XYZ file of C-alpha atoms in Angstrom:
346
model
C -7.110 61.806 66.964
C -4.662 59.106 68.159
C -2.791 59.978 71.339
C -0.065 58.419 73.461
C -0.266 58.234 77.250
C 3.213 58.137 78.824
C 3.343 56.338 82.177
C 5.636 56.210 85.180
C 4.859 53.044 87.139
C 5.813 52.600 90.806
C 5.602 49.098 92.236
C 5.657 45.920 90.170
C 3.859 43.448 92.391
C 0.867 41.410 91.241
C -1.349 44.395 90.410
C 0.996 46.472 88.251
C 2.544 43.369 86.689
C -0.948 42.377 85.564
C -1.506 45.933 84.378
C 1.511 45.533 82.078
C 0.022 42.284 80.766
C -3.318 44.008 80.171
C -1.677 46.918 78.348
C -0.191 44.333 75.970
C -3.303 42.175 75.577
C -5.667 45.127 75.083
C -3.355 47.110 72.804
C -5.473 46.697 69.666
C -8.718 47.425 71.545
C -7.273 50.599 73.072
C -6.184 51.817 69.651
C -9.487 50.970 67.947
C -12.000 52.032 70.576
C -10.168 54.850 72.348
C -7.517 55.980 69.830
C -5.021 55.420 72.648
C -1.481 54.066 72.814
C 0.166 53.480 76.188
C 3.919 53.948 76.555
C 5.730 53.052 79.796
C 8.618 55.502 80.091
C 9.794 54.591 83.615
C 9.238 51.906 86.240
C 10.555 51.173 89.693
C 10.314 48.312 92.162
C 12.081 47.467 95.411
C 15.374 47.024 93.514
C 15.390 50.483 91.946
C 14.233 51.685 88.556
C 14.805 52.120 84.840
C 13.591 54.677 82.305
C 13.509 55.358 78.569
C 11.781 58.447 77.106
C 10.957 56.441 73.969
C 9.207 53.722 75.953
C 10.435 50.607 77.725
C 10.001 47.106 76.317
C 6.932 45.824 78.166
C 7.637 42.201 77.258
C 11.113 42.539 78.780
C 9.699 44.108 81.952
C 7.218 41.245 82.341
C 9.872 38.610 81.684
C 12.223 40.235 84.199
C 9.635 40.152 86.975
C 8.531 36.613 86.084
C 12.195 35.595 86.461
C 12.096 37.095 89.998
C 14.596 39.834 89.101
C 14.358 43.537 89.853
C 14.096 46.137 87.102
C 17.334 47.765 88.288
C 19.088 44.777 86.686
C 17.968 45.904 83.229
C 20.284 47.944 80.949
C 20.268 51.524 82.227
C 18.695 50.472 85.513
C 19.863 51.876 88.840
C 19.153 51.270 92.515
C 18.888 55.045 92.947
C 15.899 55.411 90.598
C 13.180 55.336 93.256
C 9.645 56.607 92.659
C 10.293 60.098 94.039
C 13.299 60.620 91.796
C 11.417 59.373 88.734
C 8.443 61.715 89.180
C 10.814 64.632 89.817
C 12.935 64.070 86.716
C 10.939 62.181 84.065
C 8.362 63.795 81.781
C 5.187 61.733 81.712
C 1.424 62.132 81.441
C 0.413 59.894 84.346
C 1.884 58.313 87.466
C 0.630 54.812 88.338
C 1.206 53.995 92.013
C 0.890 50.507 93.516
C 3.592 50.332 96.179
C 2.818 48.572 99.500
C 0.244 50.186 101.795
C 1.742 52.104 104.720
C -0.893 53.211 107.235
C 1.577 55.061 109.457
C 2.928 57.660 107.018
C 1.578 56.558 103.595
C 5.153 56.754 102.320
C 6.830 56.455 99.916
C 3.637 56.635 97.878
C 2.258 59.874 99.310
C 5.297 62.044 98.509
C 5.552 60.634 94.996
C 1.838 61.179 94.257
C 2.014 64.703 95.676
C 5.008 65.529 93.468
C 3.420 64.019 90.367
C 0.246 66.071 90.782
C 2.237 69.247 91.392
C 4.138 68.601 88.166
C 0.848 68.267 86.271
C 0.758 64.477 85.943
C -2.464 62.555 86.416
C -2.255 60.006 89.251
C -3.781 56.525 89.252
C -3.556 54.703 92.568
C -3.959 51.114 93.734
C -2.232 52.034 97.012
C -4.847 53.044 99.589
C -2.404 54.627 102.066
C -2.126 58.130 100.550
C -5.909 58.374 100.184
C -6.708 57.022 103.640
C -4.332 59.455 105.360
C -4.185 62.502 103.067
C -7.199 62.589 100.744
C -8.098 66.284 101.360
C -4.585 67.406 100.442
C -4.463 65.292 97.278
C -7.947 66.421 96.262
C -6.856 70.080 96.357
C -3.906 69.249 94.095
C -6.189 67.465 91.606
C -9.549 67.672 89.861
C -11.159 65.934 92.832
C -11.090 69.276 94.606
C -13.483 70.713 92.022
C -11.075 72.345 89.544
C -11.237 70.431 86.235
C -8.128 72.225 84.960
C -5.964 70.360 87.479
C -4.538 66.883 86.846
C -6.871 63.981 87.475
C -6.685 61.759 90.550
C -8.234 58.311 90.096
C -8.318 55.307 92.433
C -10.941 52.780 91.271
C -8.611 49.920 92.213
C -8.453 51.041 95.843
C -12.088 50.338 96.743
C -13.006 46.800 95.766
C -10.844 46.012 92.741
C -12.989 46.086 89.601
C -16.091 46.943 91.647
C -17.206 50.436 90.496
C -17.687 51.675 94.072
C -16.507 55.242 93.516
C -17.952 55.700 90.021
C -21.359 54.440 91.113
C -21.584 56.794 94.071
C -19.851 59.850 92.650
C -20.950 59.824 89.014
C -23.984 57.603 88.539
C -25.850 58.848 91.623
C -25.008 62.510 91.020
C -27.837 64.772 92.165
C -29.083 62.285 94.755
C -28.840 62.514 98.525
C -27.148 59.351 99.723
C -28.863 58.140 102.884
C -26.471 55.257 103.506
C -23.744 53.154 101.986
C -23.204 49.488 102.804
C -20.240 47.553 101.481
C -18.398 44.264 101.678
C -15.093 45.561 100.392
C -12.479 43.076 101.613
C -12.222 39.851 99.649
C -10.075 38.003 102.181
C -12.569 38.278 105.026
C -15.469 37.452 102.715
C -13.727 34.224 101.728
C -12.888 33.340 105.350
C -16.420 33.972 106.614
C -18.056 31.913 103.905
C -15.590 29.064 104.609
C -16.390 29.238 108.338
C -20.059 29.180 107.446
C -19.508 25.686 106.084
C -18.278 24.599 109.534
C -14.541 25.202 109.415
C -12.672 27.060 112.158
C -11.258 30.542 111.750
C -7.709 29.123 111.747
C -8.594 26.581 109.053
C -10.329 29.196 106.895
C -7.419 31.613 107.218
C -4.901 28.921 106.285
C -6.971 28.022 103.232
C -7.157 31.692 102.196
C -3.370 31.985 102.543
C -2.794 28.844 100.490
C -5.007 30.253 97.735
C -3.066 33.529 97.760
C -6.048 35.535 99.048
C -4.482 36.358 102.412
C -0.991 37.595 103.229
C 1.389 35.735 105.532
C 0.552 38.508 108.003
C -3.205 38.980 107.439
C -3.655 41.617 110.164
C -4.863 44.458 107.922
C -7.564 42.244 106.442
C -8.844 40.228 109.386
C -8.781 43.097 111.889
C -10.808 45.268 109.516
C -8.274 47.940 108.618
C -8.197 47.292 104.888
C -11.983 47.636 104.823
C -11.727 50.776 106.970
C -9.275 52.313 104.495
C -11.781 51.753 101.719
C -14.668 53.227 103.693
C -12.488 56.259 104.426
C -11.984 56.781 100.703
C -15.741 56.468 100.053
C -16.476 58.999 102.809
C -14.062 61.527 101.329
C -14.593 61.010 97.610
C -18.319 60.183 97.452
C -19.900 61.574 100.614
C -17.716 64.705 100.719
C -17.020 64.148 104.410
C -13.392 64.798 105.406
C -12.417 61.563 107.125
C -9.279 59.872 108.413
C -9.086 56.122 108.855
C -8.616 56.675 112.586
C -11.901 58.622 112.939
C -14.317 55.708 113.476
C -14.782 52.330 115.131
C -13.277 49.261 113.449
C -13.879 45.643 114.508
C -12.481 42.683 112.597
C -13.522 39.047 112.320
C -10.985 37.335 114.608
C -13.443 36.838 117.492
C -16.049 35.053 115.341
C -16.535 31.293 115.519
C -17.977 28.814 113.052
C -20.958 28.510 115.391
C -21.637 32.236 115.049
C -21.779 31.853 111.272
C -23.880 28.686 111.180
C -26.301 30.001 113.818
C -26.851 33.119 111.726
C -27.694 30.968 108.689
C -30.156 28.952 110.781
C -31.897 32.245 111.605
C -32.135 33.322 107.963
C -29.109 35.629 108.123
C -25.490 35.830 106.958
C -22.654 37.552 108.754
C -20.414 39.823 106.662
C -17.699 42.309 107.514
C -19.826 45.364 106.797
C -18.556 48.835 105.951
C -21.360 51.286 106.672
C -21.914 55.021 106.364
C -25.285 56.262 107.578
C -26.534 59.838 107.278
C -27.551 61.328 110.615
C -29.935 64.163 111.525
C -27.120 66.717 111.206
C -26.461 65.700 107.610
C -23.087 64.069 108.264
C -22.350 60.342 108.197
C -21.703 57.889 111.007
C -19.090 55.365 109.884
C -18.301 51.867 111.105
C -16.667 48.599 110.101
C -17.808 45.496 111.981
C -19.184 41.976 111.516
C -22.918 42.319 110.902
C -25.734 39.829 110.407
C -27.793 40.733 107.333
C -31.086 39.208 106.169
C -30.427 36.395 103.705
C -32.180 38.320 100.906
C -29.950 41.396 101.309
C -27.789 41.990 98.184
C -24.599 41.675 100.248
C -25.784 38.488 101.966
C -26.405 36.728 98.662
C -22.776 36.959 97.552
C -20.379 34.018 97.209
C -16.958 33.780 98.834
C -15.396 35.316 95.719
C -17.549 38.439 95.619
C -17.389 41.972 96.953
C -20.259 44.422 96.754
C -21.657 47.851 97.560
C -25.201 49.148 98.104
C -26.225 52.817 98.011
C -29.561 53.951 99.464
C -30.668 57.353 98.101
C -33.579 59.767 98.058
C -34.398 59.960 94.336
C -32.424 57.087 92.786
C -33.721 54.394 95.092
C -31.348 51.571 95.934
C -28.353 51.011 93.661
C -26.041 48.051 94.123
C -23.129 46.366 92.371
C -21.088 43.226 92.947
C -17.858 41.903 91.503
C -16.509 38.333 91.554
C -12.707 38.305 91.680
C -10.409 35.291 92.061
C -7.098 37.074 91.566
C -5.383 40.444 90.980
C -6.376 40.826 87.317
C -9.671 42.683 87.989
C -7.832 45.216 90.164
C -5.405 45.817 87.311
C -8.408 46.165 84.981
C -9.743 48.921 87.255
C -6.437 50.751 86.794
C -6.794 50.472 83.029
C -10.300 51.937 83.368
C -8.769 54.898 85.172
C -6.030 55.272 82.556
C -8.653 55.496 79.826
C -10.507 58.080 81.904
C -7.493 60.345 82.427
C -6.511 60.091 78.764
C -9.751 61.704 77.622
């Protein structure tokens, strides 16, 4: 039976703006294959927000952002309509959160997600902050805590864009004991390392990544390993069932590496990657780390190009399971959010 999924969207940067484009482009497919219509009833960005219980004009929202204007400038818009106020006052089925990552307090995303779940809304996140700092709390408020009657919490986009990191470990390897997880989960550092491997300096590779839009003006979270650490934290909590905070383990970035380090590794039949690793110890818990690591050239994560991210699970009964994803922009991350929207609509 056809159904409508009403969304509140927080944050209209590259990811959620592409999600709006995907909702438009995939409209017929969603109706045909999933009997699903998506209606955006409220949005907010750094300017404020706007809402309409009958659904906002998605084309107008896209055009407004492409014109570099805030949604508060639209008819009925207001600077006071921030995410928290929207989830407190607007009736919707799901809250889609992609505001900037805050690793100090996870705000304003954390409070808004918490409120949405308490009100019975599903939550779809591309913002890693709330999960990295408060996953156990959010799990209890949602189905991730084991109660299927509670609203769903989904976050495919947080751990490698379109890469099915969480689904592979949590769903497809169900019933297996996971001995270890290895991942290259940060696209910026992957691009920089592969560029350095061709002989360029770290500074040159970083500048190139910034010019291509892969690295931020301030690339600290990426190059010092904290973005990757956030993602490993989410894997530890959601897949390995190990309560973990991003501050609980050692993190080393790529800033000390030289081009010689990369080329010497290749000469020895290896490739250096920024490796996220969780390894099961004798006590049954997992030792976590993020650090540059030389892998054999035939390792699945060593074979990847500068555009790829990947994950490898080693298990007792399912053997080795791996997946990679090649992403040159934000569209695949937005596609992961659509995947989650389809999931919560079922």
